[in-house]
Tab-separated table of C-alpha atoms in Angstrom:
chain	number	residue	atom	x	y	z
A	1	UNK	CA	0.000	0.000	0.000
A	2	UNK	CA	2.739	2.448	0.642
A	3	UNK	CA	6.609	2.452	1.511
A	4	UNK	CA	9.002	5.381	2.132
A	5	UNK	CA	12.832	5.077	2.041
A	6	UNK	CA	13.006	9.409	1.794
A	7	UNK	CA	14.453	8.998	-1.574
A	8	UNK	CA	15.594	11.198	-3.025
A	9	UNK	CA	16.405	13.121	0.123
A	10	UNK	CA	12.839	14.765	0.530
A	11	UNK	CA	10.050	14.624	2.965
A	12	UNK	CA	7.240	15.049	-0.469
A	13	UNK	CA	5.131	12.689	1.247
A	14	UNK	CA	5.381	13.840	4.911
A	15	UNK	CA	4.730	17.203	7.038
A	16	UNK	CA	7.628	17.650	8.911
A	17	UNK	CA	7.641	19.156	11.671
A	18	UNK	CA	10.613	21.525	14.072
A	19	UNK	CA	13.697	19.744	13.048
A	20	UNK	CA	12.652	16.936	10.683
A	21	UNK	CA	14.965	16.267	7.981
A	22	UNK	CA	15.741	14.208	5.104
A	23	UNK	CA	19.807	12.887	5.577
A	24	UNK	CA	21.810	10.751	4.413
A	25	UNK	CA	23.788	10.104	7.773
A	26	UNK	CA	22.045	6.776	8.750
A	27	UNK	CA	19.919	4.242	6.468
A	28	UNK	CA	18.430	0.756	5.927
A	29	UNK	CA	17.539	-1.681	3.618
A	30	UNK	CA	19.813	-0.594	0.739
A	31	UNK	CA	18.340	3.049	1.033
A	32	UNK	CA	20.357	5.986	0.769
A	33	UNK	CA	18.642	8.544	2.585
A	34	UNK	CA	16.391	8.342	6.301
A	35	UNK	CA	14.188	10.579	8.110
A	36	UNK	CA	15.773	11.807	11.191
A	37	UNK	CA	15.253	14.589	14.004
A	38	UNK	CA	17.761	16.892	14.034
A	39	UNK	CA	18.296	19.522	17.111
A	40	UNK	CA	16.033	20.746	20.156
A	41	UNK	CA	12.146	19.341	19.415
A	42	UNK	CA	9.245	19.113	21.769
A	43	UNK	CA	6.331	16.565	20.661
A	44	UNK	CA	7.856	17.403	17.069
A	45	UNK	CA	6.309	15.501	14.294
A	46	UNK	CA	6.781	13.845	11.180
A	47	UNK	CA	3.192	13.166	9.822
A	48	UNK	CA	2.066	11.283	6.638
A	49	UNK	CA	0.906	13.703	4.199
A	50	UNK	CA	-2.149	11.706	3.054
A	51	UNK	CA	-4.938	9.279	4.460
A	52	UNK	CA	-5.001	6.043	3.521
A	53	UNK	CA	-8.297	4.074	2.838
A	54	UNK	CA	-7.721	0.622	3.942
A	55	UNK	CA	-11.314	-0.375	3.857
A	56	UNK	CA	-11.111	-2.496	0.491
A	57	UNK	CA	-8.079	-4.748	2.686
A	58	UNK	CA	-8.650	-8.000	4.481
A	59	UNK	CA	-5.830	-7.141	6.999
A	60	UNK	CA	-3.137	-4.480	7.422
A	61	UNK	CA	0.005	-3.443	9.578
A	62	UNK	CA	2.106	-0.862	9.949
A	63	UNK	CA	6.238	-1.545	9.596
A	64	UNK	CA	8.942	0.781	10.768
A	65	UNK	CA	12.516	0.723	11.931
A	66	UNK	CA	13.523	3.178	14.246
A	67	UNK	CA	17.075	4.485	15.693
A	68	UNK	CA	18.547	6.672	17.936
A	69	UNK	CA	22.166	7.207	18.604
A	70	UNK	CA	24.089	7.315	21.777
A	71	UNK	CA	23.260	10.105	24.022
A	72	UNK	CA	19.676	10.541	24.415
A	73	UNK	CA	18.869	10.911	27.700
A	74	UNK	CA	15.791	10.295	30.105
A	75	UNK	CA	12.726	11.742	28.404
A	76	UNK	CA	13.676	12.050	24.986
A	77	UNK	CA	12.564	9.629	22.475
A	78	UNK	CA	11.038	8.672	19.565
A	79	UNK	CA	7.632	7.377	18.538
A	80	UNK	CA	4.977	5.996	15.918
A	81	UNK	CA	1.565	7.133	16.401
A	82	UNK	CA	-1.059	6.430	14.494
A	83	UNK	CA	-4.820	7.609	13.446
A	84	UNK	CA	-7.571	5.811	13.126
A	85	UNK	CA	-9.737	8.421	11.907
A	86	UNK	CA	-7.582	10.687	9.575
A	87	UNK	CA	-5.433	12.551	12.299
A	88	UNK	CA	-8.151	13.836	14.491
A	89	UNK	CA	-7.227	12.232	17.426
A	90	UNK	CA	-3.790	10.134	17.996
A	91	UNK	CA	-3.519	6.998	19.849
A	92	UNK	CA	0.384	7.430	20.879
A	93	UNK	CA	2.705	6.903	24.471
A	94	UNK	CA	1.607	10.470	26.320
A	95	UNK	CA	5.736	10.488	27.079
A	96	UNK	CA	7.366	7.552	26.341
A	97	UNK	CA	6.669	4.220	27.627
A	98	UNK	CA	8.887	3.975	30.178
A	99	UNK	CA	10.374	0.732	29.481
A	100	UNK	CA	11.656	-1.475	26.677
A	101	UNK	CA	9.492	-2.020	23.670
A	102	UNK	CA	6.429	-0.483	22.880
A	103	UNK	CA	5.962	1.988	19.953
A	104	UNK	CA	8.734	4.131	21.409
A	105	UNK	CA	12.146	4.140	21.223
A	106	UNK	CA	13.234	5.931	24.788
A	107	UNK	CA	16.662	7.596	25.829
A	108	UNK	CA	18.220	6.080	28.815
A	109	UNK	CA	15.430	3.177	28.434
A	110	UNK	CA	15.575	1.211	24.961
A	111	UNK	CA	19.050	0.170	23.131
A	112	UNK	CA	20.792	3.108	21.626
A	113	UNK	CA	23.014	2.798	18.632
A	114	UNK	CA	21.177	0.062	17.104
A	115	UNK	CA	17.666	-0.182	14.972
A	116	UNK	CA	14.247	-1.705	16.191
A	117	UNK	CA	11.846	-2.700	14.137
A	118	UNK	CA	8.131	-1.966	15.233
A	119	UNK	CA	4.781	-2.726	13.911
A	120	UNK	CA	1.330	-2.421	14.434
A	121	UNK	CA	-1.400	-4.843	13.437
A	122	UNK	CA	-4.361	-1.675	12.095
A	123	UNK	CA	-7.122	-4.481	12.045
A	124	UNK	CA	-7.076	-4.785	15.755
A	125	UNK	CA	-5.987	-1.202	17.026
A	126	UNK	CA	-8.249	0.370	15.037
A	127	UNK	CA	-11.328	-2.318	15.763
A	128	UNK	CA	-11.369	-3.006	11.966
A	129	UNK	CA	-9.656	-0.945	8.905
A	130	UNK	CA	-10.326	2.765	8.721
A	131	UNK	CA	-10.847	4.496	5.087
A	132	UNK	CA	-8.984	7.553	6.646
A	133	UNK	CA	-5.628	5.826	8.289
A	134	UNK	CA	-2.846	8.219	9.259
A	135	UNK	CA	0.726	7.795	10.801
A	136	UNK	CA	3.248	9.741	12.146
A	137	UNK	CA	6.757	10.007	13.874
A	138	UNK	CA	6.594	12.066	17.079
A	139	UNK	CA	10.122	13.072	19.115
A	140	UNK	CA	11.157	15.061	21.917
A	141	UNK	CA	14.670	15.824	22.001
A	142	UNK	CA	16.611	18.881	23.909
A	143	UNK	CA	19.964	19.377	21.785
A	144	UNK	CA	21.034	19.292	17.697
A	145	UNK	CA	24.022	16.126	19.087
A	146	UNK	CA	21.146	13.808	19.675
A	147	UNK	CA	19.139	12.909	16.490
């Protein structure tokens, strides 16, 4: 249904919020180019451009792989949120999650260094599949060294 790998080093498909770039400093899966936070950012957020209709689908997930590097400390992370009704409301951590796992990747909490993979099965989170499906990226961060 749709994939990103920010090729060619642009955000077309997103609505990037404070500090949200396009770089070329870490990637995956052959890619050449990520999405990354970059510098202070408070609930900053890096939200899918369009809704997607998934009403026609039998089942659907969402896939991401998220890192952060060494130094992010208590309170800073990194998150996927998603919508179940075209971005009016967001089911998401309120911080972070305060331990391992879970749809955020926390500073001081999760692995740094290193990607995770997370996913999300829509069909039961969103009590069957939406026609107006949203995601986004969502990071609080206090300083440009810790993307």
């Amino acid at each position: 249904m749709f994939y990103d790998d920010f090729e060619p080093g642009n955000l077309n498909n997103w609505v990037a919020g404070t500090s949200w770039e396009a770089t070329t400093q870490l990637n995956l899966c052959g890619a050449s180019y990520s999405a990354e936070i970059d510098g202070a950012a408070t609930n900053s957020a890096l939200t899918i451009l369009n809704n997607y209709s998934l009403s026609d689908y039998n089942d659907a997930s969402v896939l991401a792989s998220i890192y952060i590097e060494t130094g992010f400390d208590a309170n800073e992370f990194i998150c996927l949120d998603y919508s179940c009704n075209g971005g009016i409301t967001w089911d998401k951590d309120t911080t972070t999650d305060g331990g391992v796992g879970g749809l955020c990747q926390d500073g001081a909490v999760d692995t740094e260094g290193a990607w995770r993979n997370i996913s999300v099965n829509i069909t039961s989170v969103c009590s069957g599949l939406p026609s107006n499906f949203k995601v986004r990226f969502r990071s609080t961060v206090d300083g440009a060294v810790e993307d």
